[in-house]
Amino acid sequence: MMKKVTKAIFPVAGLGTRFLPATKSIPKEIMTLVDRPLIQYAIDEARAAGIKEFIFVTARGKSALEDYFDIAPELENTLRKKGKTELLQNLKSTNMDSGQIAYIRQNKALGLGHAVWCARRLLGNEPFAVILPDDVIAAEKPCLQQMIEAHAETGGNMVAAMEVPPEMASSYGVLDVREDMGSVVSVKGMVEKPAVNEAPSNLAVIGRYILTPDIMRNLNRAKSGAGGEIQLTDAIAEEIATSDNVYGFRFRGQRYDCGSKAGFLHATVAFGLAREDLRGEFSQFLDQMTATKNAAQ
Ligand code: G1P
């Protein structure tokens, strides 16, 4: 019997330089998509997929994240007194029970592989998930849930994957496909940020992973790779030669790259329009904007 995936690592140590000056004093993961911080979307997705333990790999300047997941007694009391039940429920759903969440510091920015490795002592001999909160995925069935279901069939290591325009492949981890079985592909190679024209395909890794404990063993002796950083992609690719158990999973859903300004704006529009309480007014505004722009041309 395969062990259940109940632990997830959230690498949140990045400096968020692309969003300066906003990120000078707030962590990128606290930036707001409509009315919830980016990190909340990742947590909700993990919870929906049955994750019980949440491991944050943080860094200096990220303490706002810890406060965010704590209880907020003053706010809760005020809302209770005012009878704002819905808002209170909304607020309380962000609380994490003691012991459910752990924070580990990555004290040097040595790469995604290194960030994941920092959590090694909190994982047992069982598969675990990694979620990159920058990748926000809108889906009927949450992406990680889809992956856990597919992983129950394949076992091994699984990465979320998506076709990207070929000229964009060098911004991603890229899969070399051995066998394409539709949503699941078996992988014969993986390259982190290949040089332009050297990508083995345009099937890119998106920030959701289900990994075996062997990945930590590989990370124990990892050397720096692309960009001089310790790459998670390389530690996973090592498993292809030794265990031949690496799979890509084409998820059903829309991914937004909230690590980039344009992607964040796309997500803001999409999530704003998806909200019943905002849709009417917001779509009217967008229509007006488009009409004004068209008239000006
Ligand atoms: C990371 C991974 C890369 C993956 C990407 C998905 O890169 O290293 O393999 O394709 O996330 O968002 P980053 O975007 O942190 O440079």
PDB file of C-alpha atoms and ligand atoms in Angstrom:
ATOM      1  CA  MET A   1       0.000   0.000   0.000  1.00  0.00           C
ATOM      2  CA  MET A   2       1.314   3.409  -0.920  1.00  0.00           C
ATOM      3  CA  LYS A   3       1.561   5.863   1.963  1.00  0.00           C
ATOM      4  CA  LYS A   4      -0.791   8.838   1.873  1.00  0.00           C
ATOM      5  CA  VAL A   5       0.561  12.264   1.042  1.00  0.00           C
ATOM      6  CA  THR A   6      -0.139  14.334   4.175  1.00  0.00           C
ATOM      7  CA  LYS A   7       2.767  16.776   4.296  1.00  0.00           C
ATOM      8  CA  ALA A   8       3.466  19.697   2.016  1.00  0.00           C
ATOM      9  CA  ILE A   9       6.427  22.028   1.773  1.00  0.00           C
ATOM     10  CA  PHE A  10       5.858  25.659   0.789  1.00  0.00           C
ATOM     11  CA  PRO A  11       9.098  27.346  -0.231  1.00  0.00           C
ATOM     12  CA  VAL A  12       8.519  31.005   0.647  1.00  0.00           C
ATOM     13  CA  ALA A  13      12.030  32.259   1.292  1.00  0.00           C
ATOM     14  CA  GLY A  14      12.400  34.232  -1.958  1.00  0.00           C
ATOM     15  CA  LEU A  15      13.126  37.950  -1.801  1.00  0.00           C
ATOM     16  CA  GLY A  16      10.407  38.875  -4.254  1.00  0.00           C
ATOM     17  CA  THR A  17      12.613  41.428  -5.975  1.00  0.00           C
ATOM     18  CA  ARG A  18      10.301  41.579  -9.000  1.00  0.00           C
ATOM     19  CA  PHE A  19       7.692  43.244  -6.830  1.00  0.00           C
ATOM     20  CA  LEU A  20       9.860  45.900  -5.208  1.00  0.00           C
ATOM     21  CA  PRO A  21       9.130  48.284  -3.628  1.00  0.00           C
ATOM     22  CA  ALA A  22       5.982  46.451  -2.422  1.00  0.00           C
ATOM     23  CA  THR A  23       8.071  43.590  -1.103  1.00  0.00           C
ATOM     24  CA  LYS A  24      10.430  45.864   0.791  1.00  0.00           C
ATOM     25  CA  SER A  25       8.332  45.391   3.910  1.00  0.00           C
ATOM     26  CA  ILE A  26       5.819  42.630   3.118  1.00  0.00           C
ATOM     27  CA  PRO A  27       6.531  39.109   1.934  1.00  0.00           C
ATOM     28  CA  LYS A  28       5.502  38.489  -1.657  1.00  0.00           C
ATOM     29  CA  GLU A  29       3.241  35.670  -0.436  1.00  0.00           C
ATOM     30  CA  ILE A  30       1.141  38.165   1.538  1.00  0.00           C
ATOM     31  CA  MET A  31       0.386  40.216  -1.569  1.00  0.00           C
ATOM     32  CA  THR A  32      -3.313  40.205  -2.211  1.00  0.00           C
ATOM     33  CA  LEU A  33      -5.218  38.504  -4.956  1.00  0.00           C
ATOM     34  CA  VAL A  34      -8.683  40.125  -4.649  1.00  0.00           C
ATOM     35  CA  ASP A  35      -8.932  39.897  -0.853  1.00  0.00           C
ATOM     36  CA  ARG A  36      -6.769  36.967   0.118  1.00  0.00           C
ATOM     37  CA  PRO A  37      -3.011  36.721   0.294  1.00  0.00           C
ATOM     38  CA  LEU A  38      -1.370  34.607  -2.374  1.00  0.00           C
ATOM     39  CA  ILE A  39      -0.349  32.002   0.195  1.00  0.00           C
ATOM     40  CA  GLN A  40      -3.977  31.359   1.174  1.00  0.00           C
ATOM     41  CA  TYR A  41      -4.718  29.970  -2.292  1.00  0.00           C
ATOM     42  CA  ALA A  42      -1.866  27.473  -1.926  1.00  0.00           C
ATOM     43  CA  ILE A  43      -3.009  26.457   1.563  1.00  0.00           C
ATOM     44  CA  ASP A  44      -6.615  25.967   0.443  1.00  0.00           C
ATOM     45  CA  GLU A  45      -5.457  23.812  -2.444  1.00  0.00           C
ATOM     46  CA  ALA A  46      -3.304  21.704  -0.131  1.00  0.00           C
ATOM     47  CA  ARG A  47      -6.109  21.292   2.425  1.00  0.00           C
ATOM     48  CA  ALA A  48      -8.540  20.219  -0.297  1.00  0.00           C
ATOM     49  CA  ALA A  49      -6.023  17.556  -1.314  1.00  0.00           C
ATOM     50  CA  GLY A  50      -5.854  16.114   2.212  1.00  0.00           C
ATOM     51  CA  ILE A  51      -2.634  17.752   3.413  1.00  0.00           C
ATOM     52  CA  LYS A  52      -2.474  17.841   7.223  1.00  0.00           C
ATOM     53  CA  GLU A  53       0.982  19.253   7.894  1.00  0.00           C
ATOM     54  CA  PHE A  54       2.201  22.479   6.356  1.00  0.00           C
ATOM     55  CA  ILE A  55       5.913  23.169   6.283  1.00  0.00           C
ATOM     56  CA  PHE A  56       7.040  26.662   5.384  1.00  0.00           C
ATOM     57  CA  VAL A  57      10.599  27.303   4.335  1.00  0.00           C
ATOM     58  CA  THR A  58      10.981  30.959   5.204  1.00  0.00           C
ATOM     59  CA  ALA A  59      13.741  33.530   5.541  1.00  0.00           C
ATOM     60  CA  ARG A  60      14.473  36.819   7.217  1.00  0.00           C
ATOM     61  CA  GLY A  61      11.721  39.392   6.797  1.00  0.00           C
ATOM     62  CA  LYS A  62       8.922  36.851   6.480  1.00  0.00           C
ATOM     63  CA  SER A  63       7.416  37.042   9.955  1.00  0.00           C
ATOM     64  CA  ALA A  64       4.164  38.527   8.601  1.00  0.00           C
ATOM     65  CA  LEU A  65       3.457  35.029   7.290  1.00  0.00           C
ATOM     66  CA  GLU A  66       3.620  33.529  10.767  1.00  0.00           C
ATOM     67  CA  ASP A  67       1.250  36.162  12.121  1.00  0.00           C
ATOM     68  CA  TYR A  68      -1.130  35.582   9.259  1.00  0.00           C
ATOM     69  CA  PHE A  69      -1.695  31.943  10.220  1.00  0.00           C
ATOM     70  CA  ASP A  70      -2.030  32.648  13.943  1.00  0.00           C
ATOM     71  CA  ILE A  71      -5.310  33.417  15.677  1.00  0.00           C
ATOM     72  CA  ALA A  72      -6.299  37.100  15.848  1.00  0.00           C
ATOM     73  CA  PRO A  73      -8.141  37.434  19.210  1.00  0.00           C
ATOM     74  CA  GLU A  74      -8.869  41.185  19.009  1.00  0.00           C
ATOM     75  CA  LEU A  75     -10.231  40.999  15.479  1.00  0.00           C
ATOM     76  CA  GLU A  76     -12.246  37.889  16.267  1.00  0.00           C
ATOM     77  CA  ASN A  77     -13.771  39.453  19.410  1.00  0.00           C
ATOM     78  CA  THR A  78     -14.680  42.622  17.585  1.00  0.00           C
ATOM     79  CA  LEU A  79     -16.367  40.754  14.755  1.00  0.00           C
ATOM     80  CA  ARG A  80     -18.185  38.511  17.243  1.00  0.00           C
ATOM     81  CA  LYS A  81     -19.477  41.504  19.224  1.00  0.00           C
ATOM     82  CA  LYS A  82     -20.654  43.183  16.049  1.00  0.00           C
ATOM     83  CA  GLY A  83     -22.409  40.021  14.918  1.00  0.00           C
ATOM     84  CA  LYS A  84     -20.370  39.827  11.699  1.00  0.00           C
ATOM     85  CA  THR A  85     -20.615  36.059  11.581  1.00  0.00           C
ATOM     86  CA  GLU A  86     -19.694  35.521   7.947  1.00  0.00           C
ATOM     87  CA  LEU A  87     -16.586  37.657   8.173  1.00  0.00           C
ATOM     88  CA  LEU A  88     -15.651  35.934  11.422  1.00  0.00           C
ATOM     89  CA  GLN A  89     -15.929  32.507   9.801  1.00  0.00           C
ATOM     90  CA  ASN A  90     -13.904  33.752   6.884  1.00  0.00           C
ATOM     91  CA  LEU A  91     -11.206  35.025   9.230  1.00  0.00           C
ATOM     92  CA  LYS A  92     -11.145  31.906  11.366  1.00  0.00           C
ATOM     93  CA  SER A  93     -10.741  29.656   8.349  1.00  0.00           C
ATOM     94  CA  THR A  94      -7.236  31.103   7.928  1.00  0.00           C
ATOM     95  CA  ASN A  95      -6.119  29.975  11.410  1.00  0.00           C
ATOM     96  CA  MET A  96      -3.816  27.006  11.674  1.00  0.00           C
ATOM     97  CA  ASP A  97      -3.872  24.750  14.727  1.00  0.00           C
ATOM     98  CA  SER A  98      -0.715  24.563  16.786  1.00  0.00           C
ATOM     99  CA  GLY A  99       1.474  21.771  15.516  1.00  0.00           C
ATOM    100  CA  GLN A 100      -0.124  21.778  12.077  1.00  0.00           C
ATOM    101  CA  ILE A 101       2.293  24.288  10.713  1.00  0.00           C
ATOM    102  CA  ALA A 102       6.073  24.467  10.971  1.00  0.00           C
ATOM    103  CA  TYR A 103       8.537  27.124   9.913  1.00  0.00           C
ATOM    104  CA  ILE A 104      12.069  26.329   8.882  1.00  0.00           C
ATOM    105  CA  ARG A 105      14.588  28.987   7.972  1.00  0.00           C
ATOM    106  CA  GLN A 106      16.622  28.868   4.821  1.00  0.00           C
ATOM    107  CA  ASN A 107      19.404  31.209   5.863  1.00  0.00           C
ATOM    108  CA  LYS A 108      21.042  31.487   2.441  1.00  0.00           C
ATOM    109  CA  ALA A 109      19.248  31.756  -0.886  1.00  0.00           C
ATOM    110  CA  LEU A 110      20.871  28.734  -2.508  1.00  0.00           C
ATOM    111  CA  GLY A 111      17.978  27.669  -4.729  1.00  0.00           C
ATOM    112  CA  LEU A 112      14.689  25.782  -4.724  1.00  0.00           C
ATOM    113  CA  GLY A 113      16.360  22.391  -4.218  1.00  0.00           C
ATOM    114  CA  HIS A 114      18.158  23.735  -1.167  1.00  0.00           C
ATOM    115  CA  ALA A 115      14.924  25.239   0.205  1.00  0.00           C
ATOM    116  CA  VAL A 116      13.189  21.861  -0.015  1.00  0.00           C
ATOM    117  CA  TRP A 117      16.214  20.168   1.564  1.00  0.00           C
ATOM    118  CA  CYS A 118      15.963  22.524   4.556  1.00  0.00           C
ATOM    119  CA  ALA A 119      12.735  20.699   5.519  1.00  0.00           C
ATOM    120  CA  ARG A 120      14.321  17.235   5.457  1.00  0.00           C
ATOM    121  CA  ARG A 121      14.095  16.576   9.197  1.00  0.00           C
ATOM    122  CA  LEU A 122      10.376  17.212   9.234  1.00  0.00           C
ATOM    123  CA  LEU A 123       9.616  14.504   6.711  1.00  0.00           C
ATOM    124  CA  GLY A 124       9.430  10.819   7.394  1.00  0.00           C
ATOM    125  CA  ASN A 125       9.813   7.954   4.990  1.00  0.00           C
ATOM    126  CA  GLU A 126       6.769   8.906   2.968  1.00  0.00           C
ATOM    127  CA  PRO A 127       5.935  10.837  -0.184  1.00  0.00           C
ATOM    128  CA  PHE A 128       5.429  14.577   0.278  1.00  0.00           C
ATOM    129  CA  ALA A 129       4.102  17.480  -1.769  1.00  0.00           C
ATOM    130  CA  VAL A 130       5.817  20.727  -2.718  1.00  0.00           C
ATOM    131  CA  ILE A 131       3.712  23.747  -3.670  1.00  0.00           C
ATOM    132  CA  LEU A 132       5.165  26.932  -5.136  1.00  0.00           C
ATOM    133  CA  PRO A 133       2.669  29.640  -4.157  1.00  0.00           C
ATOM    134  CA  ASP A 134       3.653  31.849  -7.123  1.00  0.00           C
ATOM    135  CA  ASP A 135       1.867  29.405  -9.388  1.00  0.00           C
ATOM    136  CA  VAL A 136      -1.812  29.949  -8.719  1.00  0.00           C
ATOM    137  CA  ILE A 137      -4.027  27.384 -10.419  1.00  0.00           C
ATOM    138  CA  ALA A 138      -7.747  27.898 -10.885  1.00  0.00           C
ATOM    139  CA  ALA A 139      -9.377  24.519 -11.373  1.00  0.00           C
ATOM    140  CA  GLU A 140     -12.666  22.802 -10.716  1.00  0.00           C
ATOM    141  CA  LYS A 141     -10.798  20.045  -8.911  1.00  0.00           C
ATOM    142  CA  PRO A 142      -7.733  21.524  -7.196  1.00  0.00           C
ATOM    143  CA  CYS A 143      -4.521  20.691  -9.045  1.00  0.00           C
ATOM    144  CA  LEU A 144      -2.834  18.887  -6.145  1.00  0.00           C
ATOM    145  CA  GLN A 145      -5.925  16.739  -5.663  1.00  0.00           C
ATOM    146  CA  GLN A 146      -5.815  15.760  -9.348  1.00  0.00           C
ATOM    147  CA  MET A 147      -2.159  14.859  -8.921  1.00  0.00           C
ATOM    148  CA  ILE A 148      -2.706  12.802  -5.781  1.00  0.00           C
ATOM    149  CA  GLU A 149      -5.312  10.770  -7.636  1.00  0.00           C
ATOM    150  CA  ALA A 150      -3.003  10.218 -10.607  1.00  0.00           C
ATOM    151  CA  HIS A 151      -0.088   9.471  -8.277  1.00  0.00           C
ATOM    152  CA  ALA A 152      -2.114   6.717  -6.604  1.00  0.00           C
ATOM    153  CA  GLU A 153      -1.826   4.891  -9.961  1.00  0.00           C
ATOM    154  CA  THR A 154       1.798   5.637 -10.807  1.00  0.00           C
ATOM    155  CA  GLY A 155       3.614   6.094  -7.480  1.00  0.00           C
ATOM    156  CA  GLY A 156       7.087   7.590  -7.797  1.00  0.00           C
ATOM    157  CA  ASN A 157       7.739  11.271  -8.423  1.00  0.00           C
ATOM    158  CA  MET A 158       5.204  13.442 -10.171  1.00  0.00           C
ATOM    159  CA  VAL A 159       5.469  17.047 -11.355  1.00  0.00           C
ATOM    160  CA  ALA A 160       2.663  19.239 -12.668  1.00  0.00           C
ATOM    161  CA  ALA A 161       3.243  20.085 -16.310  1.00  0.00           C
ATOM    162  CA  MET A 162       1.873  22.363 -18.960  1.00  0.00           C
ATOM    163  CA  GLU A 163       2.651  23.181 -22.580  1.00  0.00           C
ATOM    164  CA  VAL A 164       4.185  26.656 -22.876  1.00  0.00           C
ATOM    165  CA  PRO A 165       5.093  28.637 -26.011  1.00  0.00           C
ATOM    166  CA  PRO A 166       8.455  27.184 -27.144  1.00  0.00           C
ATOM    167  CA  GLU A 167      10.216  30.549 -26.747  1.00  0.00           C
ATOM    168  CA  MET A 168       9.202  30.544 -23.072  1.00  0.00           C
ATOM    169  CA  ALA A 169      10.614  27.105 -22.263  1.00  0.00           C
ATOM    170  CA  SER A 170      13.934  28.490 -21.043  1.00  0.00           C
ATOM    171  CA  SER A 171      12.149  30.052 -18.039  1.00  0.00           C
ATOM    172  CA  TYR A 172      11.083  26.656 -16.708  1.00  0.00           C
ATOM    173  CA  GLY A 173      12.086  23.150 -15.827  1.00  0.00           C
ATOM    174  CA  VAL A 174      11.379  21.235 -19.055  1.00  0.00           C
ATOM    175  CA  LEU A 175      10.426  17.579 -19.531  1.00  0.00           C
ATOM    176  CA  ASP A 176      11.845  15.153 -22.051  1.00  0.00           C
ATOM    177  CA  VAL A 177       8.912  12.814 -22.617  1.00  0.00           C
ATOM    178  CA  ARG A 178       9.405   9.074 -23.019  1.00  0.00           C
ATOM    179  CA  GLU A 179       5.796   8.022 -23.307  1.00  0.00           C
ATOM    180  CA  ASP A 180       2.779  10.282 -23.571  1.00  0.00           C
ATOM    181  CA  MET A 181      -0.250   8.651 -22.006  1.00  0.00           C
ATOM    182  CA  GLY A 182      -2.489  11.729 -22.165  1.00  0.00           C
ATOM    183  CA  SER A 183      -2.641  13.476 -18.823  1.00  0.00           C
ATOM    184  CA  VAL A 184       0.255  11.425 -17.448  1.00  0.00           C
ATOM    185  CA  VAL A 185       3.584  11.310 -19.276  1.00  0.00           C
ATOM    186  CA  SER A 186       6.595   9.243 -18.326  1.00  0.00           C
ATOM    187  CA  VAL A 187       9.768  11.268 -18.313  1.00  0.00           C
ATOM    188  CA  LYS A 188      13.189  10.298 -19.636  1.00  0.00           C
ATOM    189  CA  GLY A 189      14.919  13.596 -18.920  1.00  0.00           C
ATOM    190  CA  MET A 190      14.421  16.926 -17.179  1.00  0.00           C
ATOM    191  CA  VAL A 191      16.348  20.154 -17.653  1.00  0.00           C
ATOM    192  CA  GLU A 192      16.168  23.293 -15.549  1.00  0.00           C
ATOM    193  CA  LYS A 193      15.951  26.464 -17.631  1.00  0.00           C
ATOM    194  CA  PRO A 194      17.459  25.062 -20.837  1.00  0.00           C
ATOM    195  CA  ALA A 195      19.200  27.438 -23.226  1.00  0.00           C
ATOM    196  CA  VAL A 196      16.973  28.754 -26.001  1.00  0.00           C
ATOM    197  CA  ASN A 197      16.789  26.077 -28.766  1.00  0.00           C
ATOM    198  CA  GLU A 198      18.028  23.367 -26.401  1.00  0.00           C
ATOM    199  CA  ALA A 199      14.749  22.566 -24.662  1.00  0.00           C
ATOM    200  CA  PRO A 200      13.797  18.890 -25.119  1.00  0.00           C
ATOM    201  CA  SER A 201      10.125  19.904 -25.499  1.00  0.00           C
ATOM    202  CA  ASN A 202       7.753  22.698 -24.564  1.00  0.00           C
ATOM    203  CA  LEU A 203       6.243  20.722 -21.688  1.00  0.00           C
ATOM    204  CA  ALA A 204       7.161  22.814 -18.657  1.00  0.00           C
ATOM    205  CA  VAL A 205       7.184  22.004 -14.955  1.00  0.00           C
ATOM    206  CA  ILE A 206       4.650  24.020 -12.944  1.00  0.00           C
ATOM    207  CA  GLY A 207       4.995  24.465  -9.190  1.00  0.00           C
ATOM    208  CA  ARG A 208       3.277  21.336  -7.841  1.00  0.00           C
ATOM    209  CA  TYR A 209       5.258  18.220  -7.015  1.00  0.00           C
ATOM    210  CA  ILE A 210       4.693  14.894  -5.284  1.00  0.00           C
ATOM    211  CA  LEU A 211       8.080  13.507  -4.355  1.00  0.00           C
ATOM    212  CA  THR A 212       9.597  10.397  -2.842  1.00  0.00           C
ATOM    213  CA  PRO A 213      11.952  10.579   0.163  1.00  0.00           C
ATOM    214  CA  ASP A 214      14.768   9.633  -2.249  1.00  0.00           C
ATOM    215  CA  ILE A 215      14.714  13.217  -3.504  1.00  0.00           C
ATOM    216  CA  MET A 216      16.017  14.354  -0.103  1.00  0.00           C
ATOM    217  CA  ARG A 217      18.837  11.837  -0.390  1.00  0.00           C
ATOM    218  CA  ASN A 218      19.735  13.305  -3.785  1.00  0.00           C
ATOM    219  CA  LEU A 219      19.557  16.820  -2.359  1.00  0.00           C
ATOM    220  CA  ASN A 220      21.945  15.792   0.452  1.00  0.00           C
ATOM    221  CA  ARG A 221      24.743  15.654  -2.072  1.00  0.00           C
ATOM    222  CA  ALA A 222      23.402  18.085  -4.647  1.00  0.00           C
ATOM    223  CA  LYS A 223      25.718  20.433  -6.466  1.00  0.00           C
ATOM    224  CA  SER A 224      24.656  23.746  -7.905  1.00  0.00           C
ATOM    225  CA  GLY A 225      23.061  23.673 -11.337  1.00  0.00           C
ATOM    226  CA  ALA A 226      21.336  26.245 -13.552  1.00  0.00           C
ATOM    227  CA  GLY A 227      21.921  29.825 -12.396  1.00  0.00           C
ATOM    228  CA  GLY A 228      24.447  28.582  -9.807  1.00  0.00           C
ATOM    229  CA  GLU A 229      21.570  27.337  -7.620  1.00  0.00           C
ATOM    230  CA  ILE A 230      20.760  23.932  -6.146  1.00  0.00           C
ATOM    231  CA  GLN A 231      17.892  22.851  -8.360  1.00  0.00           C
ATOM    232  CA  LEU A 232      14.984  20.639  -7.386  1.00  0.00           C
ATOM    233  CA  THR A 233      14.711  19.667 -11.047  1.00  0.00           C
ATOM    234  CA  ASP A 234      18.188  18.091 -10.938  1.00  0.00           C
ATOM    235  CA  ALA A 235      17.389  16.052  -7.821  1.00  0.00           C
ATOM    236  CA  ILE A 236      14.241  14.727  -9.497  1.00  0.00           C
ATOM    237  CA  ALA A 237      16.045  14.050 -12.789  1.00  0.00           C
ATOM    238  CA  GLU A 238      18.532  11.857 -10.910  1.00  0.00           C
ATOM    239  CA  GLU A 239      15.689   9.478 -10.111  1.00  0.00           C
ATOM    240  CA  ILE A 240      15.132   8.812 -13.809  1.00  0.00           C
ATOM    241  CA  ALA A 241      18.454   6.979 -14.097  1.00  0.00           C
ATOM    242  CA  THR A 242      18.248   5.183 -10.751  1.00  0.00           C
ATOM    243  CA  SER A 243      14.542   4.375 -10.349  1.00  0.00           C
ATOM    244  CA  ASP A 244      12.831   5.356 -13.597  1.00  0.00           C
ATOM    245  CA  ASN A 245       9.826   6.657 -11.683  1.00  0.00           C
ATOM    246  CA  VAL A 246       9.357  10.265 -12.809  1.00  0.00           C
ATOM    247  CA  TYR A 247       6.053  11.399 -14.301  1.00  0.00           C
ATOM    248  CA  GLY A 248       4.655  14.636 -15.609  1.00  0.00           C
ATOM    249  CA  PHE A 249       0.997  15.416 -15.085  1.00  0.00           C
ATOM    250  CA  ARG A 250      -0.975  17.705 -17.380  1.00  0.00           C
ATOM    251  CA  PHE A 251      -3.457  19.183 -14.944  1.00  0.00           C
ATOM    252  CA  ARG A 252      -6.861  20.510 -15.892  1.00  0.00           C
ATOM    253  CA  GLY A 253      -7.062  24.169 -14.948  1.00  0.00           C
ATOM    254  CA  GLN A 254      -5.739  27.632 -15.619  1.00  0.00           C
ATOM    255  CA  ARG A 255      -2.351  28.540 -14.215  1.00  0.00           C
ATOM    256  CA  TYR A 256      -1.381  32.113 -13.389  1.00  0.00           C
ATOM    257  CA  ASP A 257       2.251  33.068 -12.932  1.00  0.00           C
ATOM    258  CA  CYS A 258       1.902  35.336  -9.922  1.00  0.00           C
ATOM    259  CA  GLY A 259       5.676  35.571  -9.744  1.00  0.00           C
ATOM    260  CA  SER A 260       5.459  38.105 -12.580  1.00  0.00           C
ATOM    261  CA  LYS A 261       3.637  41.424 -12.588  1.00  0.00           C
ATOM    262  CA  ALA A 262       1.649  40.698 -15.739  1.00  0.00           C
ATOM    263  CA  GLY A 263       0.689  37.247 -14.435  1.00  0.00           C
ATOM    264  CA  PHE A 264      -0.421  38.748 -11.136  1.00  0.00           C
ATOM    265  CA  LEU A 265      -2.631  41.223 -13.004  1.00  0.00           C
ATOM    266  CA  HIS A 266      -4.122  38.441 -15.144  1.00  0.00           C
ATOM    267  CA  ALA A 267      -4.934  36.509 -11.974  1.00  0.00           C
ATOM    268  CA  THR A 268      -6.465  39.580 -10.361  1.00  0.00           C
ATOM    269  CA  VAL A 269      -8.803  40.061 -13.317  1.00  0.00           C
ATOM    270  CA  ALA A 270      -9.703  36.358 -13.539  1.00  0.00           C
ATOM    271  CA  PHE A 271     -10.302  35.893  -9.817  1.00  0.00           C
ATOM    272  CA  GLY A 272     -12.158  39.199  -9.597  1.00  0.00           C
ATOM    273  CA  LEU A 273     -14.490  38.132 -12.419  1.00  0.00           C
ATOM    274  CA  ALA A 274     -14.972  34.728 -10.807  1.00  0.00           C
ATOM    275  CA  ARG A 275     -16.329  36.347  -7.664  1.00  0.00           C
ATOM    276  CA  GLU A 276     -20.087  36.629  -7.610  1.00  0.00           C
ATOM    277  CA  ASP A 277     -20.049  39.672  -5.326  1.00  0.00           C
ATOM    278  CA  LEU A 278     -17.721  41.599  -7.675  1.00  0.00           C
ATOM    279  CA  ARG A 279     -18.468  40.275 -11.138  1.00  0.00           C
ATOM    280  CA  GLY A 280     -21.211  42.745 -12.140  1.00  0.00           C
ATOM    281  CA  GLU A 281     -19.433  45.947 -11.278  1.00  0.00           C
ATOM    282  CA  PHE A 282     -16.004  44.712 -12.292  1.00  0.00           C
ATOM    283  CA  SER A 283     -16.991  43.414 -15.718  1.00  0.00           C
ATOM    284  CA  GLN A 284     -18.842  46.662 -16.416  1.00  0.00           C
ATOM    285  CA  PHE A 285     -15.654  48.545 -15.605  1.00  0.00           C
ATOM    286  CA  LEU A 286     -13.568  46.279 -17.836  1.00  0.00           C
ATOM    287  CA  ASP A 287     -16.040  46.744 -20.700  1.00  0.00           C
ATOM    288  CA  GLN A 288     -15.797  50.509 -20.295  1.00  0.00           C
ATOM    289  CA  MET A 289     -12.013  50.356 -20.283  1.00  0.00           C
ATOM    290  CA  THR A 290     -11.973  48.298 -23.475  1.00  0.00           C
ATOM    291  CA  ALA A 291     -14.491  50.592 -25.158  1.00  0.00           C
ATOM    292  CA  THR A 292     -12.461  53.681 -24.219  1.00  0.00           C
ATOM    293  CA  LYS A 293      -9.287  52.065 -25.491  1.00  0.00           C
ATOM    294  CA  ASN A 294     -10.916  51.000 -28.767  1.00  0.00           C
ATOM    295  CA  ALA A 295     -12.386  54.480 -29.265  1.00  0.00           C
ATOM    296  CA  ALA A 296      -8.967  56.060 -28.753  1.00  0.00           C
ATOM    297  CA  GLN A 297      -7.388  53.888 -31.459  1.00  0.00           C
TER     298      GLN A 297
HETATM  299  C1  G1P B   1      10.781  27.018 -10.470  1.00  0.00           C
HETATM  300  C2  G1P B   1      11.375  25.679 -10.889  1.00  0.00           C
HETATM  301  C3  G1P B   1      11.080  25.385 -12.358  1.00  0.00           C
HETATM  302  C4  G1P B   1       9.594  25.469 -12.612  1.00  0.00           C
HETATM  303  C5  G1P B   1       9.028  26.820 -12.128  1.00  0.00           C
HETATM  304  C6  G1P B   1       7.515  26.810 -12.213  1.00  0.00           C
HETATM  305  O1  G1P B   1      11.482  28.038 -11.157  1.00  0.00           O
HETATM  306  O2  G1P B   1      12.771  25.691 -10.642  1.00  0.00           O
HETATM  307  O3  G1P B   1      11.548  24.117 -12.694  1.00  0.00           O
HETATM  308  O4  G1P B   1       9.355  25.304 -13.995  1.00  0.00           O
HETATM  309  O5  G1P B   1       9.390  27.078 -10.759  1.00  0.00           O
HETATM  310  O6  G1P B   1       6.966  28.037 -11.826  1.00  0.00           O
HETATM  311  P1  G1P B   1      11.389  29.611 -10.748  1.00  0.00           P
HETATM  312  O7  G1P B   1      10.118  30.111 -11.345  1.00  0.00           O
HETATM  313  O8  G1P B   1      11.383  29.662  -9.255  1.00  0.00           O
HETATM  314  O9  G1P B   1      12.595  30.237 -11.365  1.00  0.00           O
END
